[in-house]
Amino acid sequence: MFDRRLFTNFDWTLLALVLVICSIGVVNIYSAASSYREIGTPFFIKQLYWITAGIVLCLTVCSLDYHMLEDFAYWLYGGILFLLLAVLVVGKTSMGATRWIHLGFFTMQPSEPMKIVIIVTFARFFSRYPVFQGLTLKDLAYPLMLLGAPALLIMKQPDLGTAILVVLIAGTMLLYVGVRWTSLATLFAAAIPLVYGGWRFVLHDYQKDRIYNFLNPDLDPQGSGYHIIQSKIAVGSGATFGKGFLHGTQSQLRFLPEQHTDFAFSVFAEEWGFIGCLVMVVLYLFLILWGLGIASRCNDRFGSLLAVGVSAMLFWHIVINMGMVIGLFPVVGVPLPFFSYGGTSMVTSMVGVGILMNISMRRFMF
Amino acid sequence: MKPKTYLPEFNNARRIVWLSLGAFAMFFLLLARLWYLQEVQADQLLDQSENNRLRFVPVAAPRGAILDRNGKVLVSNTPSFSVSVIPQDVKNKEQLIDNLARYLNLDRKEILDKWSKGQGRAKYYPLVVASGITRDQMEFLEENRLSLSGVNIEMKPIRQYANGDLAAHLLGYIGEISENELTSDRYKEYNAGDYVGKSGIERAWENYLHGSDGGRQIEVDARGRFLRTVEETDSSVGNSVVLTVDLDMQKVAEQALGDQAGAAVAMDVNTGEILAFASSPDFDPTLFAGRMPPDKWKEYLEDKRRPLENKALRGMYPPGSTFKIITAIAGLEEGLIDQHTSVECPGYYKFGNSTFKCWEKKGHGHVELRRALRESCDVYFYKLAERLGVDRIAKYAKRFGLGAPLGVGLDQEKGGIIPTSEWKLKRFGKKWYQGETLSVGIGQGYVLTTPLQLASMIATVANEGTIYRPHLVKKIVDFDGKVLKEFTPEVIGKTGLHPETYKLVKEGLFAVVNEPHGTGGMARLAEVKVAGKTGSSQVVKLRDSKGDVPYQFRDHALFVAFAPYEKPEVAVAVIVEHGEHGGSAAAPVAGRIMRSYFEGKGLIKKPVPKAPPKTEEEGEGAPVLQGAPAAPGQKPAPAPGPPAVQPPAATLPKQQ
């Protein structure tokens, strides 16, 4: 099974790109957490552990032929959906949200693997589905049900960020497959009452507050608008060249919330300025384009869809996180892939990259 | 290729291009926003980030001292210890409150109240829980520091008035800056919560006294906890203001005025330096710096004697007969009278339909200038005023600096009124009546002067024609004793009269004090020749009423004087509100002030305070009496006029 071609075709560029971003992330976490009164292992060391674990996972994923996923796709989907249901019943509640579930010896957050699983599921579905000049409404019915079930369950936890991401990933894949203009228009028309209903009955007050505050952060500068304002101050005060490593006042004096996780990029922007941000944005753009390139070079439909899905997952994480810290989007707890501290995000992203590498190095095998 | 290609026209490459373009667009949007924040709004957001982390904690500069002309302290600072708590450093709040309550002998609730009042403030900000603690308590707390984490003992300088109420009006008081003051140009450098001079010297010389406040720029974290001091500017203590006032003379002036409402101003004839500037009754300036008890405030406001008004500066009184000096000068200068010009005084003067009375109902009979001044004959001056007319009187009054503020260097100085026919037309739209001129001639009617102006006027008479700007500040001295500014005599006007005029008027003024029938005998000093003029100014027209006149309708008593007669050094103006007779109420006050001046110069021996073992005579006056014959020995007896014929008169001021 281990072909020599696998090694020669290994996507070193992608690995290098990911490692560069991870390294910058570690350095940034060192700065972001340097003001914390830490107990035990410092965050940047723990992040290094996570990166190592992630790389191992990534290489494991890419050593197994991704076509296996095609066979397991619905089983995976069913399993994770079951766990999502289970979370609602026996989940662990912390900070007002029920996202975690005890699985004997470890605790997991089933909404996170759902990001990957929805990609696999959609790739599996559309790889065998005939499409003539875009998807009609009828064509969309089944996939939308596949998407709707986990999305609603995740929203119910509530975890708005992940729900939106799952929808956006699936939506991007649908666009890649091709949707008819008429179907799109109809969907949008139908979405209006749905969004209204969701606003009225599904969204929690704190989520509404976040949206209100995003629209006008000055309404309550000390309250929930605080995060956006402080983050914008941090980013903007970095100016062209930044305040220098470990010299960001907003971060070192803890004016930023969640500064080693969701707001890690604010810390970076404050200390490295526009030049640093430019480098990061270019690196991420390169990552996304590389992923899409893998999709376009892949000769089989499943692999191509998979690559687009993974690229979309990374893309939306990046856009939503960066957009949030610079005040383009409301505050939703979405981490920046490979950059924010955290094992969950690292595992998901590394699995995604593993899939991309997998596809990349097997494209000549058919 | 595996046979999955039954799927029709999956246009892979074209869709990838579209998705790539979408990704490009989104990332471009992110970059555009980053550009906007980090390049366009950078300065503004940088400011905001600085505001986030930096706080300024002002440290008030200790105020400069106010000293008398001999360097004796009038106002200084005294340390006041207060206990404050810095919430961020407190480990156990409940226990700390218990300890503080026990150590300071305070109610637990009291401390808790003050604590919770400051709850909203930043955590690094010291919360004062007890102020004005004693030195013993302070030391006790210092010793028990370990059990009091988070407690800070602060030393704050507060104003100390070395002589209590003495010269309260002159020195003034300080208080927290008001809203109005904050918005005015004068205080544009100040911040809310600063203490500034509110009246008197404290206010007028605020610039020098205040010093420059220091402060600490501190860095705080998001929870408002102090992290470090970024920058520290030391405060520098204010400069000291050395007054021209002599503490001893000021004391004597205020003692002599006693409880009576009134004012006394003593001035150096040859420099314009003010030696005493008393307004009575006094108030307690320390009450204004802290919290004024409401009943005390009410008491001040309701007191008919107006303790809060600086009468020396702002009290406007008809000068009464003291104004006859001006009328006499005008007459002499205009050539209407000479020393022999005489008038027959029957006790009244009929003018038109009305009768103007002389204070001496029996009449003075044959009166020429010297006697007219000595006995203050009204009829003489009615007739002279009639011939002069109001405008010519006003001309000379103004030459002596009356009718306008002199610029003594305190805020809100009053200027008084010297009426002219033009003034009346402008003010009331009515023409001047000749009859009104007669009132002006004896310092009644519309004429109003301040005690300060009267002192300046008599000083100008004494020095024969030079108006010095009356001033209260001799020099400004910095903390190291270096003189920053010294105020030299400033001539603000010359009267330009004939020397003969002064000679005649001064002879008359000498007679007032030193000759029989003189109205000002009670100001006489045995050792030094005093010249002066009494005055009683009508408050209401009640000349005919008999018996007890209610207090508020009684005449004001005035006296202006200078001494020594031959070579004048000191000039004094005294007014005792509703004191009725200048000769009995005001002249003794002036006498005591002048005595104090010459005691200071060593010309008059000071009475030994506790005399009994030394002399058989009783009381304090005795040594003075004995000193009297000795005086001519030290200094040859001056020529003109009979010297102190009535020795007991010299002691009268002491008995007052």
Short mmCIF file of C-alpha atoms in Angstrom, two decimals, chain B residues 402-584:
data_model
loop_
_atom_site.label_atom_id
_atom_site.label_comp_id
_atom_site.label_asym_id
_atom_site.label_seq_id
_atom_site.Cartn_x
_atom_site.Cartn_y
_atom_site.Cartn_z
CA LEU B 402 -10.57 109.44 45.86
CA GLY B 403 -13.42 108.15 43.73
CA ALA B 404 -11.55 105.34 41.99
CA PRO B 405 -9.91 102.10 43.09
CA LEU B 406 -6.26 102.52 43.99
CA GLY B 407 -5.18 99.07 42.87
CA VAL B 408 -4.04 97.68 46.17
CA GLY B 409 -3.77 94.23 44.67
CA LEU B 410 -6.83 92.48 46.03
CA ASP B 411 -9.84 91.44 44.01
CA GLN B 412 -13.00 93.47 43.99
CA GLU B 413 -11.60 96.70 45.39
CA LYS B 414 -14.23 99.39 45.58
CA GLY B 415 -13.73 102.86 44.23
CA GLY B 416 -16.14 104.99 46.19
CA ILE B 417 -17.95 107.99 44.71
CA ILE B 418 -16.86 111.59 44.26
CA PRO B 419 -19.89 113.37 42.86
CA THR B 420 -19.77 116.06 40.20
CA SER B 421 -22.64 117.85 38.50
CA GLU B 422 -21.93 115.81 35.38
CA TRP B 423 -21.94 112.59 37.40
CA LYS B 424 -25.34 113.39 38.83
CA LEU B 425 -26.78 114.19 35.44
CA LYS B 426 -25.51 110.92 34.08
CA ARG B 427 -26.49 108.86 37.06
CA PHE B 428 -29.87 110.29 37.91
CA GLY B 429 -30.60 112.49 34.91
CA LYS B 430 -31.02 115.47 37.22
CA LYS B 431 -29.13 118.68 37.54
CA TRP B 432 -27.00 119.47 40.53
CA TYR B 433 -28.47 121.58 43.32
CA GLN B 434 -26.31 124.06 45.12
CA GLY B 435 -27.63 122.80 48.43
CA GLU B 436 -26.13 119.40 47.74
CA THR B 437 -22.73 121.05 47.42
CA LEU B 438 -22.92 122.08 51.07
CA SER B 439 -23.35 118.42 52.09
CA VAL B 440 -20.45 117.39 49.90
CA GLY B 441 -18.31 120.08 51.57
CA ILE B 442 -18.57 118.21 54.87
CA GLY B 443 -18.23 114.77 53.34
CA GLN B 444 -21.90 113.87 53.29
CA GLY B 445 -24.41 113.52 50.51
CA TYR B 446 -23.23 111.41 47.65
CA VAL B 447 -19.62 111.21 48.73
CA LEU B 448 -18.45 107.69 49.48
CA THR B 449 -14.96 106.54 50.30
CA THR B 450 -13.33 103.35 51.46
CA PRO B 451 -11.09 103.17 54.54
CA LEU B 452 -8.21 102.33 52.20
CA GLN B 453 -8.79 105.53 50.22
CA LEU B 454 -8.99 107.61 53.36
CA ALA B 455 -5.67 106.18 54.54
CA SER B 456 -4.10 106.96 51.19
CA MET B 457 -5.59 110.45 51.23
CA ILE B 458 -4.21 111.33 54.65
CA ALA B 459 -0.86 109.79 53.71
CA THR B 460 -0.72 112.06 50.68
CA VAL B 461 -1.49 115.05 52.87
CA ALA B 462 1.26 113.91 55.23
CA ASN B 463 3.91 113.50 52.55
CA GLU B 464 2.71 116.68 50.87
CA GLY B 465 1.60 115.57 47.50
CA THR B 466 2.77 112.12 46.47
CA ILE B 467 0.23 109.36 45.99
CA TYR B 468 1.93 106.02 46.38
CA ARG B 469 0.13 102.97 45.25
CA PRO B 470 -1.02 101.32 48.44
CA HIS B 471 0.30 97.78 48.38
CA LEU B 472 0.16 94.77 50.60
CA VAL B 473 2.95 92.63 49.24
CA LYS B 474 6.56 93.47 49.86
CA LYS B 475 8.15 90.58 48.01
CA ILE B 476 7.75 87.09 46.70
CA VAL B 477 10.27 84.61 48.01
CA ASP B 478 10.76 81.10 46.73
CA PHE B 479 11.28 77.99 48.80
CA ASP B 480 15.03 78.54 49.03
CA GLY B 481 14.59 82.07 50.23
CA LYS B 482 15.52 83.63 46.92
CA VAL B 483 13.63 86.84 46.25
CA LEU B 484 11.72 86.42 43.03
CA LYS B 485 10.02 89.74 42.97
CA GLU B 486 10.25 92.80 45.09
CA PHE B 487 7.74 95.56 45.11
CA THR B 488 9.17 99.02 45.31
CA PRO B 489 7.09 102.12 46.01
CA GLU B 490 5.15 103.18 42.98
CA VAL B 491 4.02 106.76 42.55
CA ILE B 492 0.62 106.80 40.94
CA GLY B 493 -0.05 110.50 41.19
CA LYS B 494 1.10 113.89 42.33
CA THR B 495 -1.30 116.42 43.68
CA GLY B 496 0.82 119.38 42.68
CA LEU B 497 -0.32 121.86 45.33
CA HIS B 498 1.44 124.80 46.90
CA PRO B 499 3.57 123.85 49.91
CA GLU B 500 1.84 126.59 51.89
CA THR B 501 -1.48 124.76 51.49
CA TYR B 502 -0.09 121.66 53.15
CA LYS B 503 1.49 123.69 55.90
CA LEU B 504 -1.80 125.36 56.81
CA VAL B 505 -3.89 122.20 56.61
CA LYS B 506 -1.40 120.18 58.61
CA GLU B 507 -1.27 122.83 61.29
CA GLY B 508 -5.02 122.53 61.54
CA LEU B 509 -4.79 118.75 61.78
CA PHE B 510 -2.16 119.05 64.49
CA ALA B 511 -4.51 121.29 66.40
CA VAL B 512 -7.31 118.71 66.11
CA VAL B 513 -5.31 116.28 68.19
CA ASN B 514 -3.17 118.45 70.33
CA GLU B 515 -4.96 121.67 71.20
CA PRO B 516 -7.73 122.30 73.68
CA HIS B 517 -11.15 122.04 72.03
CA GLY B 518 -9.59 119.78 69.35
CA THR B 519 -11.94 116.96 68.46
CA GLY B 520 -9.24 114.29 68.16
CA GLY B 521 -7.53 114.52 71.53
CA MET B 522 -8.00 110.84 72.20
CA ALA B 523 -5.51 109.94 69.49
CA ARG B 524 -2.79 111.92 71.20
CA LEU B 525 0.48 110.22 72.02
CA ALA B 526 2.75 111.61 74.65
CA GLU B 527 5.95 110.71 72.85
CA VAL B 528 5.09 111.45 69.25
CA LYS B 529 3.14 114.31 67.76
CA VAL B 530 0.01 113.13 65.99
CA ALA B 531 -2.10 115.12 63.55
CA GLY B 532 -5.49 114.01 62.38
CA LYS B 533 -9.10 114.72 61.65
CA THR B 534 -12.23 113.31 63.15
CA GLY B 535 -15.41 112.61 61.31
CA SER B 536 -18.91 111.43 62.03
CA SER B 537 -20.90 110.53 59.02
CA GLN B 538 -24.63 110.39 59.01
CA VAL B 539 -26.24 107.12 58.17
CA VAL B 540 -29.72 108.67 58.13
CA LYS B 541 -30.90 112.20 58.78
CA LEU B 542 -31.59 111.96 62.44
CA ARG B 543 -29.69 114.89 63.76
CA ASP B 544 -32.58 116.08 65.88
CA SER B 545 -33.55 112.84 67.53
CA LYS B 546 -32.94 112.64 71.21
CA GLY B 547 -31.97 109.84 73.51
CA ASP B 548 -30.96 106.41 72.34
CA VAL B 549 -30.75 106.02 68.62
CA PRO B 550 -31.12 102.41 67.43
CA TYR B 551 -27.72 100.87 66.53
CA GLN B 552 -28.23 100.76 62.81
CA PHE B 553 -29.13 104.47 62.65
CA ARG B 554 -26.21 105.74 64.65
CA ASP B 555 -23.54 107.78 62.90
CA HIS B 556 -20.34 106.18 61.70
CA ALA B 557 -17.25 107.33 63.57
CA LEU B 558 -14.16 108.12 61.51
CA PHE B 559 -10.65 109.25 62.15
CA VAL B 560 -7.73 109.85 59.85
CA ALA B 561 -4.30 110.67 61.20
CA PHE B 562 -0.61 110.70 60.59
CA ALA B 563 2.48 110.89 62.74
CA PRO B 564 5.00 112.17 63.56
CA TYR B 565 3.73 115.59 62.72
CA GLU B 566 7.14 116.98 61.79
CA LYS B 567 8.32 114.16 59.61
CA PRO B 568 5.39 111.87 58.90
CA GLU B 569 5.96 108.13 58.70
CA VAL B 570 2.66 106.47 59.31
CA ALA B 571 -0.88 107.28 58.27
CA VAL B 572 -3.98 105.69 59.69
CA ALA B 573 -7.65 105.68 58.77
CA VAL B 574 -10.21 104.20 61.12
CA ILE B 575 -13.90 103.76 60.78
CA VAL B 576 -16.14 102.39 63.46
CA GLU B 577 -19.57 101.67 62.12
CA HIS B 578 -22.28 103.35 64.16
CA GLY B 579 -19.61 104.47 66.60
CA GLU B 580 -21.28 107.90 66.66
CA HIS B 581 -18.33 110.20 67.35
CA GLY B 582 -15.03 110.04 65.51
CA GLY B 583 -13.28 111.63 68.41
CA SER B 584 -14.36 109.05 70.97
#
